[in-house]
Short mmCIF file of C-alpha atoms and ligand atoms in Angstrom, two decimals:
data_model
loop_
_atom_site.label_atom_id
_atom_site.label_comp_id
_atom_site.label_asym_id
_atom_site.label_seq_id
_atom_site.Cartn_x
_atom_site.Cartn_y
_atom_site.Cartn_z
CA MET R 877 103.46 60.37 85.68
CA ASP R 878 103.90 63.42 87.80
CA VAL R 879 105.75 66.83 86.95
CA ARG R 880 107.18 68.19 89.96
CA TRP R 881 108.85 71.27 89.90
CA ASP R 882 112.44 71.28 91.35
CA HIS R 883 112.45 74.61 93.35
CA THR R 884 116.22 73.64 94.27
CA LYS R 885 117.14 74.34 90.73
CA GLY R 886 115.11 77.76 90.16
CA ARG R 887 111.95 76.03 89.30
CA ARG R 888 113.40 74.12 86.35
CA MET R 889 111.73 70.77 85.72
CA ASN R 890 113.56 67.44 86.19
CA GLN R 891 113.52 64.72 83.50
CA GLU R 892 110.80 62.85 84.93
CA GLY R 893 108.65 66.33 84.44
CA LEU R 894 109.50 66.94 81.29
CA GLU R 895 108.64 63.69 79.86
CA ALA R 896 105.12 63.93 81.61
CA LEU R 897 104.79 67.36 80.18
CA GLU R 898 105.31 65.78 76.54
CA ALA R 899 103.56 63.00 77.06
CA ALA R 900 100.55 65.20 78.00
CA ALA R 901 100.92 67.59 75.11
CA GLU R 902 101.02 64.40 73.01
CA CYS R 903 97.87 63.41 74.60
CA VAL R 904 96.09 66.78 74.26
CA ALA R 905 97.11 67.06 70.52
CA ARG R 906 95.74 63.81 69.61
CA ALA R 907 92.52 64.38 71.17
CA ARG R 908 89.42 65.09 69.14
CA TYR R 909 87.42 67.32 71.44
CA VAL R 910 89.44 68.83 74.51
CA VAL R 911 87.43 70.99 77.21
CA ALA R 912 89.09 72.54 80.13
CA LEU R 913 87.59 72.54 83.81
CA THR R 914 89.21 75.63 85.85
CA GLY R 915 88.88 76.24 89.46
CA ALA R 916 90.02 78.24 92.78
CA ALA R 917 93.88 77.45 92.53
CA LEU R 918 94.03 79.38 89.22
CA SER R 919 92.44 82.31 90.54
CA VAL R 920 95.01 82.22 93.53
CA GLU R 921 97.80 82.95 91.31
CA SER R 922 96.30 86.12 90.30
CA GLY R 923 95.74 87.40 93.98
CA ILE R 924 92.21 86.11 94.42
CA PRO R 925 91.81 85.03 97.86
CA PRO R 926 90.51 81.27 97.94
CA PHE R 927 87.03 80.45 99.79
CA ARG R 928 88.22 77.15 101.45
CA GLY R 929 92.07 76.12 102.46
CA PRO R 930 94.38 77.53 105.13
CA ASN R 931 93.63 81.09 104.10
CA GLY R 932 90.46 80.72 102.57
CA LEU R 933 87.89 83.68 103.23
CA TRP R 934 85.41 81.11 104.67
CA THR R 935 87.82 79.53 106.50
CA LYS R 936 88.99 82.97 108.66
CA HIS R 937 85.61 84.49 108.58
CA GLY R 938 82.97 81.43 108.64
CA GLU R 939 80.99 80.08 105.53
CA PRO R 940 78.32 81.99 104.20
CA PRO R 941 74.46 80.69 105.14
CA LEU R 942 73.38 77.55 102.95
CA ASN R 943 70.04 79.24 102.32
CA ARG R 944 71.83 82.43 101.29
CA PHE R 945 69.40 82.38 98.13
CA GLN R 946 66.40 82.06 100.15
CA ARG R 947 67.52 85.00 102.39
CA PHE R 948 68.10 87.40 99.18
CA LEU R 949 64.61 86.49 98.01
CA ALA R 950 63.19 87.12 101.35
CA ASN R 951 64.72 90.50 101.54
CA PRO R 952 66.27 91.67 98.45
CA ARG R 953 66.81 95.11 99.50
CA ARG R 954 68.62 94.59 102.37
CA ALA R 955 70.95 91.99 100.07
CA TRP R 956 71.76 94.46 97.50
CA GLY R 957 72.20 97.17 100.15
CA GLU R 958 75.04 94.59 101.84
CA ARG R 959 76.44 94.21 98.36
CA LEU R 960 76.93 97.59 97.25
CA ASN R 961 78.36 98.69 100.50
CA PRO R 962 80.53 95.39 101.21
CA THR R 963 82.00 94.54 104.82
CA GLY R 964 84.31 92.06 106.06
CA PRO R 965 85.15 89.39 104.06
CA MET R 966 83.20 90.57 101.00
CA ARG R 967 85.27 93.65 101.12
CA GLU R 968 88.48 92.08 100.79
CA LEU R 969 87.07 89.98 98.33
CA TRP R 970 85.69 93.00 96.24
CA GLU R 971 88.96 94.76 96.33
CA ALA R 972 91.05 91.81 95.44
CA LEU R 973 88.41 91.22 92.13
CA GLY R 974 88.99 94.60 91.22
CA SER R 975 92.91 94.54 91.14
CA ALA R 976 93.45 91.04 89.98
CA ARG R 977 94.66 90.45 86.44
CA PRO R 978 94.85 87.20 84.37
CA ASN R 979 97.83 85.03 84.76
CA PRO R 980 99.98 83.27 82.45
CA GLY R 981 97.87 80.06 82.86
CA HIS R 982 94.63 81.99 81.74
CA LEU R 983 96.56 83.16 78.75
CA ALA R 984 97.77 79.92 77.79
CA LEU R 985 94.17 78.61 77.84
CA VAL R 986 93.35 81.43 75.56
CA ASP R 987 96.31 80.28 73.42
CA LEU R 988 94.82 76.83 73.18
CA GLU R 989 91.59 77.96 72.13
CA ASP R 990 93.39 80.25 69.47
CA MET R 991 94.77 77.20 68.08
CA GLY R 992 91.61 75.28 67.63
CA VAL R 993 92.56 72.78 70.45
CA LEU R 994 90.57 73.91 73.34
CA ARG R 995 86.73 73.92 72.19
CA ALA R 996 85.08 75.04 75.64
CA LEU R 997 86.51 76.47 78.87
CA ILE R 998 83.97 75.69 81.95
CA THR R 999 85.06 77.61 85.15
CA GLN R 1000 83.93 77.38 88.67
CA ASN R 1001 85.55 80.74 88.97
CA VAL R 1002 83.46 83.92 89.43
CA ASP R 1003 86.38 86.78 89.11
CA ASN R 1004 85.87 87.20 85.30
CA LEU R 1005 89.56 86.86 84.65
CA HIS R 1006 89.15 84.28 81.91
CA ARG R 1007 86.89 86.81 79.91
CA LEU R 1008 89.60 89.41 80.60
CA ALA R 1009 92.11 87.11 79.34
CA GLY R 1010 90.17 86.76 76.15
CA SER R 1011 88.41 83.15 76.40
CA ARG R 1012 85.73 83.24 74.14
CA ARG R 1013 83.53 79.55 74.45
CA LEU R 1014 83.33 80.09 78.47
CA LEU R 1015 80.71 78.41 80.55
CA GLU R 1016 80.79 80.17 84.01
CA ILE R 1017 79.24 77.53 86.14
CA HIS R 1018 79.04 79.74 89.32
CA GLY R 1019 78.29 82.74 87.54
CA ASN R 1020 80.30 86.13 87.10
CA ALA R 1021 80.75 88.40 89.95
CA THR R 1022 80.87 91.49 87.77
CA LEU R 1023 77.49 90.54 86.03
CA ILE R 1024 73.76 91.10 87.19
CA ARG R 1025 71.43 88.54 86.05
CA CYS R 1026 67.79 88.82 85.82
CA LEU R 1027 65.73 86.02 87.74
CA GLY R 1028 63.28 86.63 85.39
CA CYS R 1029 64.49 86.47 81.82
CA VAL R 1030 67.95 85.42 82.70
CA THR R 1031 69.66 88.39 80.65
CA ARG R 1032 73.02 89.49 82.23
CA PHE R 1033 73.90 93.06 82.48
CA ARG R 1034 77.15 95.15 83.13
CA SER R 1035 76.51 96.97 86.47
CA ASP R 1036 77.15 100.22 84.47
CA ALA R 1037 73.79 99.35 82.61
CA ILE R 1038 71.51 98.92 85.90
CA ASP R 1039 69.78 101.90 87.73
CA PHE R 1040 70.62 101.43 91.56
CA ALA R 1041 68.48 104.58 92.69
CA SER R 1042 66.06 102.55 94.44
CA LEU R 1043 66.40 99.14 95.64
CA PRO R 1044 66.19 96.30 94.60
CA PRO R 1045 67.12 97.16 90.90
CA ARG R 1046 64.74 95.94 88.51
CA CYS R 1047 65.30 94.48 85.13
CA PRO R 1048 65.61 96.94 82.32
CA ARG R 1049 63.89 94.37 79.88
CA CYS R 1050 61.10 92.35 81.50
CA GLY R 1051 61.14 94.40 85.05
CA GLY R 1052 62.30 91.32 86.89
CA LEU R 1053 64.41 91.28 90.39
CA LEU R 1054 67.91 91.46 89.51
CA LYS R 1055 70.55 89.59 91.51
CA SER R 1056 74.42 89.37 90.98
CA ASP R 1057 75.23 86.64 88.65
CA THR R 1058 77.37 84.70 90.86
CA VAL R 1059 75.49 81.53 92.01
CA SER R 1060 74.66 81.60 95.71
CA PHE R 1061 74.32 78.83 98.40
CA GLY R 1062 70.92 77.38 98.00
CA GLU R 1063 70.29 78.74 94.25
CA PRO R 1064 70.10 76.72 91.39
CA ILE R 1065 72.76 76.94 88.51
CA PRO R 1066 70.96 79.02 85.68
CA PRO R 1067 70.05 76.34 83.08
CA ASP R 1068 71.36 77.90 80.21
CA VAL R 1069 74.80 77.37 81.73
CA LEU R 1070 74.34 74.17 83.15
CA GLU R 1071 73.00 72.80 80.09
CA GLY R 1072 75.96 74.18 78.30
CA CYS R 1073 78.53 72.58 80.62
CA PHE R 1074 76.93 68.91 80.10
CA GLU R 1075 76.87 69.22 76.55
CA GLU R 1076 80.79 70.25 76.07
CA ALA R 1077 81.83 67.81 78.96
CA ALA R 1078 79.64 64.89 77.05
CA ARG R 1079 81.42 65.70 73.93
CA ALA R 1080 84.95 65.65 75.36
CA ASP R 1081 87.32 63.00 75.07
CA CYS R 1082 90.25 65.04 76.94
CA MET R 1083 89.63 67.24 79.73
CA ILE R 1084 92.07 69.59 80.92
CA VAL R 1085 91.62 70.28 84.90
CA VAL R 1086 93.45 73.12 86.03
CA GLY R 1087 93.31 74.42 90.04
CA THR R 1088 90.60 72.50 91.15
CA SER R 1089 90.50 68.94 92.98
CA ALA R 1090 86.52 68.88 91.54
CA THR R 1091 84.99 67.92 94.70
CA VAL R 1092 81.82 70.48 94.39
CA TYR R 1093 79.09 69.23 92.19
CA PRO R 1094 78.01 69.52 89.47
CA ALA R 1095 81.39 70.45 88.31
CA ALA R 1096 83.00 67.35 90.07
CA GLN R 1097 80.95 65.08 87.80
CA PHE R 1098 82.36 66.71 84.52
CA PRO R 1099 85.83 65.33 84.56
CA LEU R 1100 84.52 61.69 86.08
CA ASP R 1101 82.15 61.28 83.25
CA VAL R 1102 84.82 61.88 80.68
CA HIS R 1103 87.13 59.39 82.54
CA GLN R 1104 84.36 56.70 82.43
CA ARG R 1105 83.79 57.26 78.80
CA GLY R 1106 87.27 56.49 78.28
CA GLY R 1107 88.85 59.79 77.74
CA ASP R 1108 91.68 61.09 79.40
CA LEU R 1109 92.09 63.55 82.26
CA ILE R 1110 94.97 66.01 82.41
CA GLU R 1111 95.37 67.30 85.88
CA VAL R 1112 97.56 70.68 86.56
CA ASN R 1113 97.27 71.21 90.31
CA PRO R 1114 99.74 72.60 92.67
CA TYR R 1115 99.02 69.36 94.77
CA PRO R 1116 97.97 66.04 94.58
CA SER R 1117 94.17 65.40 94.58
CA GLU R 1118 91.32 63.05 94.45
CA LEU R 1119 91.55 63.49 90.69
CA THR R 1120 95.16 62.37 90.29
CA ALA R 1121 94.30 58.52 90.71
CA VAL R 1122 91.83 58.87 87.52
CA SER R 1123 93.82 61.02 85.53
CA ARG R 1124 95.92 59.78 82.68
CA HIS R 1125 98.70 62.42 83.23
CA THR R 1126 99.30 64.79 86.43
CA LEU R 1127 101.16 67.82 86.04
CA GLN R 1128 101.94 69.29 89.48
CA GLY R 1129 102.84 72.82 89.75
CA PRO R 1130 101.61 76.27 89.28
CA ALA R 1131 99.37 76.66 86.09
CA GLY R 1132 101.01 79.86 85.58
CA GLU R 1133 104.06 78.03 84.81
CA VAL R 1134 102.72 74.49 83.79
CA LEU R 1135 100.17 75.45 81.23
CA PRO R 1136 102.47 78.00 79.09
CA ARG R 1137 105.16 75.31 78.34
CA LEU R 1138 102.23 72.67 77.63
CA ALA R 1139 100.63 75.04 75.23
CA GLU R 1140 104.03 75.71 73.23
CA LEU R 1141 104.66 71.56 73.26
CA ILE R 1142 101.00 71.00 71.89
CA ARG R 1143 101.62 74.32 69.46
CA SER R 1144 104.98 72.35 68.38
CA ARG R 1145 102.94 69.18 67.50
CA LEU R 1146 100.48 71.15 65.26
CA SER R 1147 102.69 72.92 62.93
ZN1 ZN G 1476 64.50 90.48 82.84
#
């Protein structure tokens, strides 16, 4: 069943949409272990430009090199110089990251965690908005653009804890090479995060997939695993995606409007 927002009626849902929302809430409330997976469309609702798609940064400016991580390793001093003085699309992205705030979709996921319903949140977004919203059991599979990670001991630091007087900066703990926590093309996903994601996805009997068509591996594997084990997928996306066919319920609309309503219906079933 699809929820479709009827824009001719001032964003009120039609009857079919309301029934799908109720059914999805029932499904989530009944589940034993619920995990959410979020992606770029949730960030777009907070004003973060997407990478892909018609207005994507990469569409407009070209994709970054697939060996970006290897380039970083070859000349970390130059890479840090570019990072600290961004130009072009990177400047546009950093300005958007600096001013973006969590939207009602982020906050509804925190509500679900507070209710004890949502057990873990896996995000492909690097914009820090889930942390700002207050999510606690959070796995940032592509890293966090506001953090810096040591390639030696994998400790993560806030940038104000790092001395940038000489580039590249070095880890205060082990002296290792520091890099943005954002996972670059060509860079392996840090094992601590990746293991956590696989563990949570393996426990889930219900996954709420928000704002992503889940086509980028390894994140794309998690909803398919849940589905193949007989679990339920709840899809919240502005448009149909490759997941729509395998989802138990598809709630089509902006996450900032769908998720708060879903969370309220789930809350009413718990009390
Ligand atoms: Zn270190």
